[in-house]
């Protein structure tokens, strides 16, 4: 979004005190390894700034991080249908994600926007309210043949298409899948005790996904609003390789809009996973080994902007013995 408006970068408090903070002794500006630290670009990507408020600049200062906006030469986005003018709609996509703002950023950078779609129609066929990305932002449309949809345009890693996930139909409540009774369900059931009616909640990937299943099994979904960071409000969030969309969702927004809501304190509570927790309460979710970086996803935004947080883990890396009765 910053690049689309030619702003110098995105300014926020999110990331202060974490490994993306460039302050020596606190973080490394998000560098994944020594090569990244040595890169000439590294010092520019994340900078710590102090902004003054009040009648004088020094009256009240607060620290922020600025994430540098980068020009985008090529944007590759996905939609369901394109008309002959390049207008795009998303009726068979389970998420809106950030296709529109990515296209705007590339277009305003002088870049090229390539859109992959399942089908093409005549100009004027798409209702204006159904257009997610205007054709003025799109340079090229690539149509995937129907025989290749399973390979090149599936809904997810495991599903070609699911009308429940893209909101065409609703799934019966009794169809909510039940988890197998194991350590994941035990943890999810214990965490679900914290659910409160009327609350807006985020569920992280991994162990927290089980809370959605337990809430559905216990008939709690109608009393809470579960959300996921790709932009879903309500319903039953999918799990595993399907994580992101929801069955019977109430609403979809773009991912950047969801993070505006999160970063502004819109969540009442969240449930997050944890790979490691230190005695001081520091939580690691991204560095599993020296050779592999998973990435924090939305963890930093959510954990720094939500007051009521529950972390879910087994408290052990290996040697866990499980005995479940029932």
XYZ file of C-alpha atoms in Angstrom:
326
model
C 0.000 0.000 0.000
C 2.862 2.364 0.767
C 4.349 1.748 -2.670
C 0.990 2.258 -4.358
C 0.807 5.769 -2.868
C 4.552 6.477 -3.300
C 4.973 6.782 0.457
C 8.504 6.171 1.776
C 7.293 3.164 3.765
C 4.826 1.727 6.235
C 5.157 3.286 9.708
C 3.954 1.244 12.685
C 4.813 0.128 16.203
C 4.431 -3.511 15.135
C 7.788 -5.278 15.390
C 9.360 -3.153 18.128
C 11.276 -5.379 20.533
C 11.302 -8.375 18.170
C 13.870 -9.748 15.727
C 12.602 -7.364 13.031
C 13.610 -4.398 15.216
C 16.951 -3.070 13.858
C 18.088 -1.764 17.255
C 21.470 -3.376 18.171
C 21.070 -5.826 21.028
C 17.351 -6.262 20.359
C 16.849 -7.478 16.794
C 18.463 -7.763 13.379
C 15.964 -5.895 11.231
C 14.392 -9.149 10.086
C 17.576 -10.502 8.503
C 17.306 -14.254 7.979
C 21.055 -14.986 7.941
C 24.546 -13.476 7.771
C 24.276 -12.827 4.032
C 21.153 -10.778 4.600
C 22.869 -8.827 7.378
C 25.767 -8.009 5.042
C 23.508 -6.870 2.202
C 23.748 -3.156 1.310
C 19.942 -3.079 1.220
C 19.594 -4.412 4.755
C 20.047 -1.064 6.509
C 17.313 0.483 4.369
C 14.556 -2.112 4.741
C 13.607 -1.493 8.378
C 14.537 1.718 10.184
C 13.653 2.882 13.667
C 12.297 6.422 13.813
C 11.082 8.706 16.559
C 8.060 10.920 15.944
C 7.187 13.866 18.148
C 3.670 14.924 19.056
C 2.285 17.972 20.821
C 2.915 21.735 20.561
C 6.656 21.142 20.181
C 8.398 18.282 18.418
C 10.113 17.240 21.652
C 6.986 17.434 23.805
C 6.183 13.774 23.396
C 8.141 11.336 21.256
C 7.355 7.735 20.415
C 9.358 5.092 18.602
C 8.138 3.471 15.381
C 9.481 1.176 12.723
C 9.353 2.149 9.074
C 9.263 -0.706 6.584
C 10.623 0.624 3.306
C 8.309 0.639 0.296
C 9.852 -1.167 -2.671
C 8.947 -0.662 -6.339
C 7.281 -3.684 -7.912
C 8.279 -4.451 -11.476
C 6.091 -7.538 -11.935
C 2.944 -8.573 -10.054
C 1.407 -12.021 -10.610
C -2.116 -12.282 -9.247
C -4.973 -14.744 -9.513
C -8.722 -14.415 -10.095
C -11.617 -16.530 -11.314
C -12.915 -14.584 -14.328
C -11.536 -11.850 -16.567
C -13.503 -9.931 -19.151
C -12.017 -8.778 -22.439
C -10.968 -5.474 -20.844
C -9.042 -7.177 -18.046
C -11.549 -6.592 -15.247
C -11.208 -9.408 -12.707
C -13.701 -11.134 -10.418
C -13.110 -13.634 -7.611
C -16.309 -15.660 -7.317
C -14.543 -19.039 -7.056
C -11.674 -17.858 -4.835
C -11.896 -18.694 -1.147
C -9.981 -15.534 -0.166
C -9.638 -11.993 -1.493
C -6.038 -11.676 -0.232
C -4.261 -8.575 -1.621
C -4.639 -8.837 -5.390
C -6.040 -5.327 -5.787
C -3.444 -3.453 -3.766
C -0.609 -5.510 -5.281
C -1.871 -4.622 -8.758
C -2.090 -0.945 -7.789
C 1.451 -0.979 -6.393
C 2.875 -2.551 -9.536
C 0.872 -0.308 -11.857
C 1.995 2.824 -9.986
C 5.599 1.591 -10.065
C 5.534 1.377 -13.846
C 5.491 -2.409 -13.555
C 3.525 -5.155 -15.263
C 0.482 -6.923 -13.795
C -0.162 -10.509 -14.921
C -3.450 -12.170 -13.949
C -4.142 -15.901 -14.048
C -7.829 -16.833 -14.384
C -10.045 -19.864 -14.966
C -12.177 -18.305 -17.690
C -12.747 -15.211 -19.812
C -15.943 -13.375 -20.740
C -17.077 -10.462 -22.876
C -16.617 -6.905 -21.621
C -19.712 -5.824 -19.693
C -20.546 -9.341 -18.521
C -19.239 -8.719 -15.004
C -21.404 -6.526 -12.750
C -19.368 -3.538 -11.572
C -19.753 -4.589 -7.919
C -18.308 -8.012 -8.771
C -15.063 -6.555 -10.160
C -12.241 -6.973 -7.642
C -9.415 -5.561 -9.766
C -10.209 -3.022 -12.503
C -8.876 -3.754 -15.967
C -6.974 -0.457 -15.920
C -4.525 -2.100 -13.508
C -4.069 -5.307 -15.532
C -1.615 -5.720 -18.419
C -1.949 -9.389 -19.294
C -4.446 -12.195 -18.653
C -3.499 -15.890 -18.739
C -6.386 -18.359 -18.988
C -5.828 -21.834 -17.547
C -7.495 -24.580 -19.544
C -10.202 -26.434 -17.598
C -8.347 -29.725 -17.984
C -5.421 -28.144 -16.096
C -7.365 -26.473 -13.262
C -6.433 -29.248 -10.823
C -2.739 -28.670 -11.447
C -2.426 -24.937 -12.107
C -5.518 -23.350 -10.570
C -6.717 -25.426 -7.592
C -8.320 -23.742 -4.610
C -5.660 -25.072 -2.240
C -2.984 -27.734 -1.895
C -5.608 -30.478 -1.638
C -8.883 -29.141 -3.077
C -9.740 -28.230 -6.639
C -12.822 -26.233 -5.655
C -15.208 -26.060 -2.705
C -18.398 -23.939 -2.967
C -18.646 -23.876 0.828
C -15.253 -22.172 1.140
C -15.985 -19.583 -1.539
C -19.415 -18.887 -0.075
C -21.816 -20.122 -2.724
C -23.509 -22.558 -0.332
C -23.449 -23.167 3.415
C -22.508 -26.439 5.051
C -24.952 -28.026 7.551
C -23.873 -27.544 11.164
C -23.876 -31.308 11.730
C -21.206 -31.685 9.036
C -18.575 -30.029 11.248
C -15.732 -32.586 11.387
C -14.746 -33.849 14.821
C -11.116 -34.089 15.814
C -9.556 -37.343 16.887
C -8.995 -37.446 20.645
C -5.264 -36.825 20.981
C -2.952 -34.198 22.484
C -4.074 -31.631 19.892
C -7.729 -31.970 20.830
C -6.976 -32.012 24.568
C -5.091 -28.720 24.227
C -7.795 -27.235 21.979
C -10.556 -28.218 24.414
C -8.695 -26.671 27.351
C -8.120 -23.464 25.377
C -11.782 -23.309 24.326
C -12.754 -22.788 27.978
C -11.508 -19.208 27.504
C -14.007 -18.440 24.707
C -16.497 -15.725 25.629
C -19.779 -14.908 23.830
C -19.680 -11.866 21.581
C -15.879 -11.791 21.281
C -13.856 -11.346 18.080
C -11.068 -13.917 18.023
C -8.056 -14.856 15.908
C -6.896 -18.461 15.649
C -3.303 -19.060 14.596
C -2.098 -21.949 12.476
C -1.155 -25.250 14.104
C -2.587 -26.236 17.480
C -4.979 -23.246 17.685
C -6.796 -24.512 14.575
C -8.350 -27.219 16.763
C -10.311 -24.640 18.748
C -12.513 -24.019 15.701
C -13.378 -27.700 15.478
C -14.099 -27.926 19.209
C -16.246 -24.774 19.083
C -18.219 -26.266 16.205
C -18.614 -29.584 18.004
C -19.857 -27.804 21.135
C -22.237 -25.471 19.260
C -20.273 -22.320 20.149
C -19.669 -20.919 16.650
C -22.871 -18.877 16.660
C -21.780 -17.030 19.805
C -18.251 -15.954 18.780
C -16.646 -14.450 15.670
C -13.580 -16.417 14.624
C -11.241 -14.678 12.193
C -8.119 -15.531 10.203
C -5.561 -13.016 8.964
C -6.160 -13.578 5.219
C -9.426 -11.685 5.710
C -12.191 -13.987 6.991
C -14.816 -13.073 9.585
C -17.018 -15.776 11.095
C -17.727 -19.358 10.217
C -15.520 -22.378 10.840
C -11.886 -21.722 9.829
C -10.317 -24.492 7.778
C -7.252 -26.292 9.143
C -4.033 -27.913 7.982
C -3.166 -27.306 4.338
C -6.570 -25.632 3.893
C -5.825 -22.982 6.553
C -6.997 -19.476 5.664
C -10.615 -19.617 4.424
C -13.674 -20.624 6.448
C -16.778 -22.701 5.925
C -19.935 -20.578 6.256
C -17.990 -17.331 6.604
C -19.920 -14.147 7.437
C -17.682 -11.778 5.480
C -14.460 -11.520 3.489
C -12.135 -8.501 3.412
C -8.708 -8.019 1.896
C -5.736 -9.120 3.968
C -4.353 -5.592 4.347
C -7.753 -4.462 5.663
C -7.810 -7.302 8.178
C -4.382 -6.305 9.488
C -5.579 -2.699 9.838
C -8.341 -4.096 12.045
C -5.903 -6.275 14.002
C -3.204 -3.622 14.398
C -5.760 -1.122 15.643
C -6.767 -3.429 18.505
C -9.900 -4.915 16.928
C -9.366 -8.366 18.405
C -10.746 -9.226 21.838
C -8.556 -12.310 22.182
C -6.306 -14.609 20.199
C -4.936 -18.146 20.397
C -1.444 -18.651 18.989
C 1.000 -21.525 18.666
C 4.546 -21.521 20.042
C 7.660 -23.489 19.145
C 9.630 -22.260 22.169
C 8.813 -20.134 25.214
C 11.618 -18.767 27.394
C 11.424 -18.357 31.188
C 10.978 -14.619 30.530
C 7.999 -15.247 28.259
C 9.749 -14.617 24.942
C 8.118 -16.711 22.214
C 9.776 -18.235 19.139
C 7.543 -19.201 16.234
C 9.844 -18.789 13.238
C 13.330 -20.170 13.876
C 13.097 -23.944 14.115
C 16.742 -24.652 13.225
C 19.855 -22.813 12.065
C 19.177 -23.894 8.479
C 15.450 -23.188 8.207
C 13.376 -20.053 8.735
C 9.614 -20.546 8.746
C 8.720 -16.876 9.081
C 6.413 -15.282 11.680
C 3.364 -14.803 9.444
C 0.924 -12.504 11.251
C 2.165 -13.518 14.692
C 3.937 -10.233 15.500
C 0.993 -8.046 14.450
C -1.525 -10.145 16.348
C 0.484 -10.701 19.530
C 1.485 -7.021 19.844
C -2.023 -5.667 19.222
C -4.174 -8.017 21.329
C -4.471 -7.829 25.110
C -5.836 -11.328 25.790
C -3.473 -13.966 24.352
C -3.312 -17.724 24.887
C -0.314 -19.706 23.651
C -0.829 -23.357 22.801
C 1.952 -25.946 22.884
C 2.826 -29.360 24.320
C 5.644 -27.974 26.518
C 8.077 -30.517 25.128
C 10.153 -30.952 21.966
C 10.437 -34.738 22.134
C 9.658 -37.736 24.305
C 6.011 -36.811 24.940
C 3.891 -39.763 26.084
C 0.153 -39.497 25.448
C -2.569 -41.672 26.972
C -6.113 -40.633 26.050
C -9.152 -42.439 27.417
C -12.416 -42.209 25.491
